[in-house]
Amino acid sequence: MLEIKPILNALFRSKVGAVLLLIQIAITTAIVSNAAFIIKDRLDYLNQPTGYEEENIFKFNVMTFGTDVDLIQQVDLDEQMLRAIPGVVDAVQISAVPLSGGGSSTGFRLKPVPEKSKSVNASYFETDEHGLNTLGVNLVAGRNFTADEVVLNRDNTQFPKVALATKALMDELFPDEDGLGKVIYMGDQPLKIVGVIGMMKGPWLKLEERKDRSVLLPTVSPGKLHQFIVRAEPGRRAEVMKQIETAMHSNYAKRVIQDLTGLDVKKANYVAEDRLMMRMLVVLISVLVLVTALGIFGLTLFNINKRIKQIGTRRALGARKSAIISYFVVENSLICFAGLVLGVCGAVLLGQQLMVHYSVPALSNWYVAITAVAVFLMSILAVIGPARRAADIDPSIATRTI
């Protein structure tokens, strides 16, 4: 039976290499477990459902420089023209683009300002009765607002009386009752909820308190710079997008069409930094694991070269190859185990600091455990090759100078 004490004695006699490897294993465990958890969190974030047919929707901006036009009338003409293009499901002028990282938000309350009441922050979109269909989101209760309920706001003095709100917002404001038909307040302005939308993300996917809470307001108040959203039939978006600039200029020439972009592309641009960070973490994990494996491999080779005579003597006295291999595997396992103990503690502490300073979710213990097991298995695989090389040492060569 292989004894642990001689292995420990050998490690204490050449402890510098063992300590360096131990530290390397600890650092790898701490960083890889947190990095893997962050990668999984980013993947969930990047792949979260949004409620939109992203691949069928596109947006564009209109910068009007002509002064001989009523913008509200022109928006109505443009919408009618866009809906008539073959392949278009619906089109609408809207105040903000979902998933783009830019828009408006405010607190929606149960009582008007200045009365004290519960307030929940949510994004809001100003659009007309075609907004719901253009976005492709679904009502789970109630109805869409009608054309008569849309406010044509030329001087920003009028305010709509009804609204559509997401179920997430209604559940926050009315946790114990149905929000449909209730009145909420935007500042001191009352809004009756006539419809409840299921899944509908706002402009900001990163802001937990806003991303699922949105409100559609039936109001049209375009400025010199305004934007449209168009939903095309499946597979026909590119075909429709090619016609937009010509069609808009044929309707009114004194304007510029800008940022003609698919909603999926807009989202990709918004989350580009997160995707880059995730890729960098993957590279970091790969490099750390590779360096640790090379460290284990190198230390084992170094120990073999130092102990050629010792190994040869054991082989000459009848030690089997399996015993030599077991010796180095156990030696490496002891170093690895000590490193993993430190690494697990470091992973927990690092996870707590990331949660406090960078709002990263709490590190799951499963990621620490899985990383520890993976590092241990990697260390065993890294030592097998050198250990077999040690077992193949010829006793006659190793003991030639004895």
PDB file of C-alpha atoms in Angstrom, residues 158-382:
ATOM      1  CA  GLN A 158     -52.554  67.075 -24.217  1.00  0.00           C
ATOM      2  CA  PHE A 159     -52.184  63.759 -22.457  1.00  0.00           C
ATOM      3  CA  PRO A 160     -53.740  60.365 -23.213  1.00  0.00           C
ATOM      4  CA  LYS A 161     -56.341  58.882 -20.884  1.00  0.00           C
ATOM      5  CA  VAL A 162     -55.645  55.174 -21.481  1.00  0.00           C
ATOM      6  CA  ALA A 163     -52.574  52.943 -21.790  1.00  0.00           C
ATOM      7  CA  LEU A 164     -51.346  49.414 -22.330  1.00  0.00           C
ATOM      8  CA  ALA A 165     -48.939  47.989 -19.730  1.00  0.00           C
ATOM      9  CA  THR A 166     -46.926  44.803 -19.420  1.00  0.00           C
ATOM     10  CA  LYS A 167     -47.986  42.109 -16.996  1.00  0.00           C
ATOM     11  CA  ALA A 168     -44.685  42.535 -15.129  1.00  0.00           C
ATOM     12  CA  LEU A 169     -45.556  46.151 -14.322  1.00  0.00           C
ATOM     13  CA  MET A 170     -49.121  45.282 -13.340  1.00  0.00           C
ATOM     14  CA  ASP A 171     -47.897  42.526 -11.032  1.00  0.00           C
ATOM     15  CA  GLU A 172     -45.607  45.018  -9.311  1.00  0.00           C
ATOM     16  CA  LEU A 173     -48.267  47.684  -8.873  1.00  0.00           C
ATOM     17  CA  PHE A 174     -51.164  45.310  -8.119  1.00  0.00           C
ATOM     18  CA  PRO A 175     -49.618  42.146  -6.617  1.00  0.00           C
ATOM     19  CA  ASP A 176     -52.879  40.969  -5.052  1.00  0.00           C
ATOM     20  CA  GLU A 177     -55.395  41.905  -7.747  1.00  0.00           C
ATOM     21  CA  ASP A 178     -55.946  42.226 -11.480  1.00  0.00           C
ATOM     22  CA  GLY A 179     -54.500  45.453 -12.887  1.00  0.00           C
ATOM     23  CA  LEU A 180     -56.783  45.488 -15.948  1.00  0.00           C
ATOM     24  CA  GLY A 181     -59.189  48.443 -15.743  1.00  0.00           C
ATOM     25  CA  LYS A 182     -57.270  50.068 -12.893  1.00  0.00           C
ATOM     26  CA  VAL A 183     -56.017  53.653 -13.005  1.00  0.00           C
ATOM     27  CA  ILE A 184     -52.323  54.444 -12.565  1.00  0.00           C
ATOM     28  CA  TYR A 185     -50.625  57.815 -12.631  1.00  0.00           C
ATOM     29  CA  MET A 186     -47.737  59.205 -14.648  1.00  0.00           C
ATOM     30  CA  GLY A 187     -46.909  62.162 -12.474  1.00  0.00           C
ATOM     31  CA  ASP A 188     -50.338  63.679 -11.844  1.00  0.00           C
ATOM     32  CA  GLN A 189     -51.888  62.365 -15.083  1.00  0.00           C
ATOM     33  CA  PRO A 190     -54.316  59.413 -14.763  1.00  0.00           C
ATOM     34  CA  LEU A 191     -54.065  56.453 -17.156  1.00  0.00           C
ATOM     35  CA  LYS A 192     -56.662  53.709 -17.333  1.00  0.00           C
ATOM     36  CA  ILE A 193     -55.121  50.335 -18.187  1.00  0.00           C
ATOM     37  CA  VAL A 194     -57.258  48.948 -21.023  1.00  0.00           C
ATOM     38  CA  GLY A 195     -54.915  46.126 -22.029  1.00  0.00           C
ATOM     39  CA  VAL A 196     -52.203  43.977 -20.454  1.00  0.00           C
ATOM     40  CA  ILE A 197     -49.241  42.859 -22.594  1.00  0.00           C
ATOM     41  CA  GLY A 198     -47.422  39.590 -21.965  1.00  0.00           C
ATOM     42  CA  MET A 199     -43.713  39.602 -22.795  1.00  0.00           C
ATOM     43  CA  MET A 200     -42.340  42.940 -23.973  1.00  0.00           C
ATOM     44  CA  LYS A 201     -38.820  44.087 -23.154  1.00  0.00           C
ATOM     45  CA  GLY A 202     -38.020  47.766 -23.009  1.00  0.00           C
ATOM     46  CA  PRO A 203     -35.017  49.607 -24.461  1.00  0.00           C
ATOM     47  CA  TRP A 204     -32.722  48.493 -21.608  1.00  0.00           C
ATOM     48  CA  LEU A 205     -32.053  44.802 -21.161  1.00  0.00           C
ATOM     49  CA  LYS A 206     -29.403  45.487 -18.527  1.00  0.00           C
ATOM     50  CA  LEU A 207     -31.591  47.359 -16.064  1.00  0.00           C
ATOM     51  CA  GLU A 208     -33.411  44.753 -14.006  1.00  0.00           C
ATOM     52  CA  GLU A 209     -36.002  47.193 -12.671  1.00  0.00           C
ATOM     53  CA  ARG A 210     -37.079  48.323 -16.159  1.00  0.00           C
ATOM     54  CA  LYS A 211     -36.433  45.579 -18.677  1.00  0.00           C
ATOM     55  CA  ASP A 212     -39.791  43.763 -18.269  1.00  0.00           C
ATOM     56  CA  ARG A 213     -41.867  46.815 -17.372  1.00  0.00           C
ATOM     57  CA  SER A 214     -43.158  48.857 -20.257  1.00  0.00           C
ATOM     58  CA  VAL A 215     -46.120  51.076 -21.102  1.00  0.00           C
ATOM     59  CA  LEU A 216     -47.580  51.992 -24.500  1.00  0.00           C
ATOM     60  CA  LEU A 217     -49.104  55.482 -24.554  1.00  0.00           C
ATOM     61  CA  PRO A 218     -51.524  56.411 -27.376  1.00  0.00           C
ATOM     62  CA  THR A 219     -50.000  59.695 -28.428  1.00  0.00           C
ATOM     63  CA  VAL A 220     -48.337  61.007 -31.594  1.00  0.00           C
ATOM     64  CA  SER A 221     -45.993  63.977 -31.215  1.00  0.00           C
ATOM     65  CA  PRO A 222     -43.208  63.740 -33.802  1.00  0.00           C
ATOM     66  CA  GLY A 223     -40.382  66.259 -33.949  1.00  0.00           C
ATOM     67  CA  LYS A 224     -37.988  67.159 -36.726  1.00  0.00           C
ATOM     68  CA  LEU A 225     -36.215  63.893 -35.872  1.00  0.00           C
ATOM     69  CA  HIS A 226     -38.544  60.951 -35.378  1.00  0.00           C
ATOM     70  CA  GLN A 227     -38.416  57.220 -35.975  1.00  0.00           C
ATOM     71  CA  PHE A 228     -40.486  54.438 -37.469  1.00  0.00           C
ATOM     72  CA  ILE A 229     -40.665  50.727 -36.770  1.00  0.00           C
ATOM     73  CA  VAL A 230     -41.752  48.324 -39.499  1.00  0.00           C
ATOM     74  CA  ARG A 231     -42.597  44.618 -39.181  1.00  0.00           C
ATOM     75  CA  ALA A 232     -42.182  42.610 -42.360  1.00  0.00           C
ATOM     76  CA  GLU A 233     -43.480  39.197 -43.289  1.00  0.00           C
ATOM     77  CA  PRO A 234     -41.078  36.359 -42.385  1.00  0.00           C
ATOM     78  CA  GLY A 235     -38.156  36.268 -44.802  1.00  0.00           C
ATOM     79  CA  ARG A 236     -39.006  39.547 -46.542  1.00  0.00           C
ATOM     80  CA  ARG A 237     -37.359  42.133 -44.314  1.00  0.00           C
ATOM     81  CA  ALA A 238     -34.324  42.731 -46.552  1.00  0.00           C
ATOM     82  CA  GLU A 239     -36.601  43.132 -49.574  1.00  0.00           C
ATOM     83  CA  VAL A 240     -38.714  45.740 -47.784  1.00  0.00           C
ATOM     84  CA  MET A 241     -35.723  47.611 -46.334  1.00  0.00           C
ATOM     85  CA  LYS A 242     -34.339  48.231 -49.840  1.00  0.00           C
ATOM     86  CA  GLN A 243     -37.485  50.185 -50.753  1.00  0.00           C
ATOM     87  CA  ILE A 244     -37.732  52.415 -47.678  1.00  0.00           C
ATOM     88  CA  GLU A 245     -35.557  55.382 -48.650  1.00  0.00           C
ATOM     89  CA  THR A 246     -37.054  55.736 -52.139  1.00  0.00           C
ATOM     90  CA  ALA A 247     -40.602  55.350 -50.829  1.00  0.00           C
ATOM     91  CA  MET A 248     -40.138  57.908 -48.047  1.00  0.00           C
ATOM     92  CA  HIS A 249     -38.594  60.474 -50.373  1.00  0.00           C
ATOM     93  CA  SER A 250     -41.402  59.978 -52.872  1.00  0.00           C
ATOM     94  CA  ASN A 251     -43.850  60.853 -50.088  1.00  0.00           C
ATOM     95  CA  TYR A 252     -41.917  63.979 -49.052  1.00  0.00           C
ATOM     96  CA  ALA A 253     -38.465  64.884 -50.346  1.00  0.00           C
ATOM     97  CA  LYS A 254     -37.166  67.414 -47.817  1.00  0.00           C
ATOM     98  CA  ARG A 255     -35.811  64.915 -45.304  1.00  0.00           C
ATOM     99  CA  VAL A 256     -33.026  62.436 -44.704  1.00  0.00           C
ATOM    100  CA  ILE A 257     -33.456  58.743 -43.847  1.00  0.00           C
ATOM    101  CA  GLN A 258     -30.960  57.533 -41.238  1.00  0.00           C
ATOM    102  CA  ASP A 259     -30.055  54.396 -39.290  1.00  0.00           C
ATOM    103  CA  LEU A 260     -32.039  51.874 -41.332  1.00  0.00           C
ATOM    104  CA  THR A 261     -31.334  48.868 -39.103  1.00  0.00           C
ATOM    105  CA  GLY A 262     -32.847  45.521 -38.190  1.00  0.00           C
ATOM    106  CA  LEU A 263     -34.009  45.121 -34.597  1.00  0.00           C
ATOM    107  CA  ASP A 264     -31.747  42.100 -34.137  1.00  0.00           C
ATOM    108  CA  VAL A 265     -28.773  44.173 -35.328  1.00  0.00           C
ATOM    109  CA  LYS A 266     -29.759  47.009 -32.997  1.00  0.00           C
ATOM    110  CA  LYS A 267     -29.855  44.566 -30.112  1.00  0.00           C
ATOM    111  CA  ALA A 268     -26.500  43.061 -31.155  1.00  0.00           C
ATOM    112  CA  ASN A 269     -24.905  46.526 -31.123  1.00  0.00           C
ATOM    113  CA  TYR A 270     -26.393  47.194 -27.687  1.00  0.00           C
ATOM    114  CA  VAL A 271     -25.015  43.967 -26.170  1.00  0.00           C
ATOM    115  CA  ALA A 272     -21.687  44.038 -28.071  1.00  0.00           C
ATOM    116  CA  GLU A 273     -19.681  44.905 -24.955  1.00  0.00           C
ATOM    117  CA  ASP A 274     -21.230  42.004 -23.039  1.00  0.00           C
ATOM    118  CA  ARG A 275     -20.494  39.603 -25.878  1.00  0.00           C
ATOM    119  CA  LEU A 276     -16.879  40.828 -26.011  1.00  0.00           C
ATOM    120  CA  MET A 277     -16.508  40.442 -22.264  1.00  0.00           C
ATOM    121  CA  MET A 278     -17.850  36.887 -22.458  1.00  0.00           C
ATOM    122  CA  ARG A 279     -15.355  35.984 -25.186  1.00  0.00           C
ATOM    123  CA  MET A 280     -12.508  37.491 -23.181  1.00  0.00           C
ATOM    124  CA  LEU A 281     -13.520  35.419 -20.164  1.00  0.00           C
ATOM    125  CA  VAL A 282     -13.529  32.274 -22.302  1.00  0.00           C
ATOM    126  CA  VAL A 283      -9.970  33.100 -23.428  1.00  0.00           C
ATOM    127  CA  LEU A 284      -8.974  33.808 -19.815  1.00  0.00           C
ATOM    128  CA  ILE A 285     -10.323  30.452 -18.642  1.00  0.00           C
ATOM    129  CA  SER A 286      -8.573  28.620 -21.474  1.00  0.00           C
ATOM    130  CA  VAL A 287      -5.242  30.305 -20.764  1.00  0.00           C
ATOM    131  CA  LEU A 288      -5.450  29.698 -17.008  1.00  0.00           C
ATOM    132  CA  VAL A 289      -6.320  26.031 -17.422  1.00  0.00           C
ATOM    133  CA  LEU A 290      -3.566  25.565 -20.009  1.00  0.00           C
ATOM    134  CA  VAL A 291      -0.945  27.301 -17.851  1.00  0.00           C
ATOM    135  CA  THR A 292      -1.958  25.272 -14.801  1.00  0.00           C
ATOM    136  CA  ALA A 293      -1.802  22.024 -16.766  1.00  0.00           C
ATOM    137  CA  LEU A 294       1.643  22.958 -18.097  1.00  0.00           C
ATOM    138  CA  GLY A 295       2.737  23.824 -14.568  1.00  0.00           C
ATOM    139  CA  ILE A 296       1.699  20.422 -13.285  1.00  0.00           C
ATOM    140  CA  PHE A 297       3.360  18.731 -16.252  1.00  0.00           C
ATOM    141  CA  GLY A 298       6.557  20.712 -15.774  1.00  0.00           C
ATOM    142  CA  LEU A 299       6.780  20.159 -12.020  1.00  0.00           C
ATOM    143  CA  THR A 300       6.303  16.423 -12.441  1.00  0.00           C
ATOM    144  CA  LEU A 301       9.015  16.265 -15.104  1.00  0.00           C
ATOM    145  CA  PHE A 302      11.316  18.262 -12.830  1.00  0.00           C
ATOM    146  CA  ASN A 303      10.707  15.870  -9.951  1.00  0.00           C
ATOM    147  CA  ILE A 304      11.339  12.886 -12.218  1.00  0.00           C
ATOM    148  CA  ASN A 305      14.668  14.297 -13.389  1.00  0.00           C
ATOM    149  CA  LYS A 306      15.686  14.922  -9.780  1.00  0.00           C
ATOM    150  CA  ARG A 307      14.725  11.395  -8.714  1.00  0.00           C
ATOM    151  CA  ILE A 308      15.946   9.236 -11.581  1.00  0.00           C
ATOM    152  CA  LYS A 309      18.273   7.315  -9.290  1.00  0.00           C
ATOM    153  CA  GLN A 310      15.596   6.924  -6.636  1.00  0.00           C
ATOM    154  CA  ILE A 311      13.085   5.663  -9.190  1.00  0.00           C
ATOM    155  CA  GLY A 312      15.636   3.333 -10.761  1.00  0.00           C
ATOM    156  CA  THR A 313      16.538   1.902  -7.374  1.00  0.00           C
ATOM    157  CA  ARG A 314      12.886   1.224  -6.589  1.00  0.00           C
ATOM    158  CA  ARG A 315      12.455  -0.422  -9.978  1.00  0.00           C
ATOM    159  CA  ALA A 316      15.588  -2.561  -9.363  1.00  0.00           C
ATOM    160  CA  LEU A 317      14.181  -3.644  -5.997  1.00  0.00           C
ATOM    161  CA  GLY A 318      11.035  -4.898  -7.700  1.00  0.00           C
ATOM    162  CA  ALA A 319       8.665  -1.916  -7.655  1.00  0.00           C
ATOM    163  CA  ARG A 320       6.059  -2.251 -10.369  1.00  0.00           C
ATOM    164  CA  LYS A 321       5.354   0.434 -12.934  1.00  0.00           C
ATOM    165  CA  SER A 322       1.904   0.986 -11.417  1.00  0.00           C
ATOM    166  CA  ALA A 323       3.510   1.809  -8.060  1.00  0.00           C
ATOM    167  CA  ILE A 324       5.732   4.471  -9.654  1.00  0.00           C
ATOM    168  CA  ILE A 325       2.764   5.998 -11.472  1.00  0.00           C
ATOM    169  CA  SER A 326       0.673   5.926  -8.284  1.00  0.00           C
ATOM    170  CA  TYR A 327       3.434   7.688  -6.371  1.00  0.00           C
ATOM    171  CA  PHE A 328       3.433  10.725  -8.659  1.00  0.00           C
ATOM    172  CA  VAL A 329      -0.362  10.759  -9.009  1.00  0.00           C
ATOM    173  CA  VAL A 330      -0.792  10.793  -5.237  1.00  0.00           C
ATOM    174  CA  GLU A 331       1.903  13.435  -4.821  1.00  0.00           C
ATOM    175  CA  ASN A 332       0.177  15.656  -7.381  1.00  0.00           C
ATOM    176  CA  SER A 333      -3.231  14.959  -5.817  1.00  0.00           C
ATOM    177  CA  LEU A 334      -2.010  16.158  -2.416  1.00  0.00           C
ATOM    178  CA  ILE A 335      -0.733  19.410  -3.901  1.00  0.00           C
ATOM    179  CA  CYS A 336      -3.923  19.809  -5.921  1.00  0.00           C
ATOM    180  CA  PHE A 337      -6.171  19.137  -2.921  1.00  0.00           C
ATOM    181  CA  ALA A 338      -4.414  21.793  -0.834  1.00  0.00           C
ATOM    182  CA  GLY A 339      -4.665  24.234  -3.746  1.00  0.00           C
ATOM    183  CA  LEU A 340      -8.350  23.482  -4.213  1.00  0.00           C
ATOM    184  CA  VAL A 341      -9.097  24.179  -0.545  1.00  0.00           C
ATOM    185  CA  LEU A 342      -7.506  27.606  -0.888  1.00  0.00           C
ATOM    186  CA  GLY A 343      -9.109  28.088  -4.312  1.00  0.00           C
ATOM    187  CA  VAL A 344     -12.620  27.357  -3.077  1.00  0.00           C
ATOM    188  CA  CYS A 345     -12.225  29.882  -0.267  1.00  0.00           C
ATOM    189  CA  GLY A 346     -10.826  32.393  -2.737  1.00  0.00           C
ATOM    190  CA  ALA A 347     -13.679  31.760  -5.187  1.00  0.00           C
ATOM    191  CA  VAL A 348     -16.291  32.483  -2.512  1.00  0.00           C
ATOM    192  CA  LEU A 349     -14.530  35.674  -1.384  1.00  0.00           C
ATOM    193  CA  LEU A 350     -14.038  36.849  -4.981  1.00  0.00           C
ATOM    194  CA  GLY A 351     -17.695  36.153  -5.768  1.00  0.00           C
ATOM    195  CA  GLN A 352     -18.783  38.242  -2.784  1.00  0.00           C
ATOM    196  CA  GLN A 353     -16.615  41.165  -3.889  1.00  0.00           C
ATOM    197  CA  LEU A 354     -17.929  40.995  -7.458  1.00  0.00           C
ATOM    198  CA  MET A 355     -21.488  40.969  -6.129  1.00  0.00           C
ATOM    199  CA  VAL A 356     -20.857  44.012  -3.909  1.00  0.00           C
ATOM    200  CA  HIS A 357     -18.853  46.172  -6.327  1.00  0.00           C
ATOM    201  CA  TYR A 358     -20.106  45.112  -9.777  1.00  0.00           C
ATOM    202  CA  SER A 359     -23.685  43.896  -9.122  1.00  0.00           C
ATOM    203  CA  VAL A 360     -22.821  40.377 -10.329  1.00  0.00           C
ATOM    204  CA  PRO A 361     -25.345  37.757  -9.098  1.00  0.00           C
ATOM    205  CA  ALA A 362     -24.327  35.632  -6.128  1.00  0.00           C
ATOM    206  CA  LEU A 363     -21.926  32.878  -7.152  1.00  0.00           C
ATOM    207  CA  SER A 364     -23.586  29.473  -7.204  1.00  0.00           C
ATOM    208  CA  ASN A 365     -21.838  26.822  -5.105  1.00  0.00           C
ATOM    209  CA  TRP A 366     -22.351  24.397  -7.987  1.00  0.00           C
ATOM    210  CA  TYR A 367     -19.921  26.365 -10.140  1.00  0.00           C
ATOM    211  CA  VAL A 368     -17.274  26.251  -7.421  1.00  0.00           C
ATOM    212  CA  ALA A 369     -17.766  22.497  -6.951  1.00  0.00           C
ATOM    213  CA  ILE A 370     -17.761  21.725 -10.683  1.00  0.00           C
ATOM    214  CA  THR A 371     -14.651  23.872 -11.235  1.00  0.00           C
ATOM    215  CA  ALA A 372     -12.844  22.150  -8.365  1.00  0.00           C
ATOM    216  CA  VAL A 373     -13.658  18.712  -9.775  1.00  0.00           C
ATOM    217  CA  ALA A 374     -12.627  19.795 -13.284  1.00  0.00           C
ATOM    218  CA  VAL A 375      -9.295  21.222 -12.058  1.00  0.00           C
ATOM    219  CA  PHE A 376      -8.617  18.034 -10.071  1.00  0.00           C
ATOM    220  CA  LEU A 377      -9.315  15.808 -13.092  1.00  0.00           C
ATOM    221  CA  MET A 378      -7.195  18.082 -15.283  1.00  0.00           C
ATOM    222  CA  SER A 379      -4.304  17.792 -12.812  1.00  0.00           C
ATOM    223  CA  ILE A 380      -4.562  13.988 -12.857  1.00  0.00           C
ATOM    224  CA  LEU A 381      -4.520  13.924 -16.657  1.00  0.00           C
ATOM    225  CA  ALA A 382      -1.553  16.322 -16.732  1.00  0.00           C
TER     226      ALA A 382
END
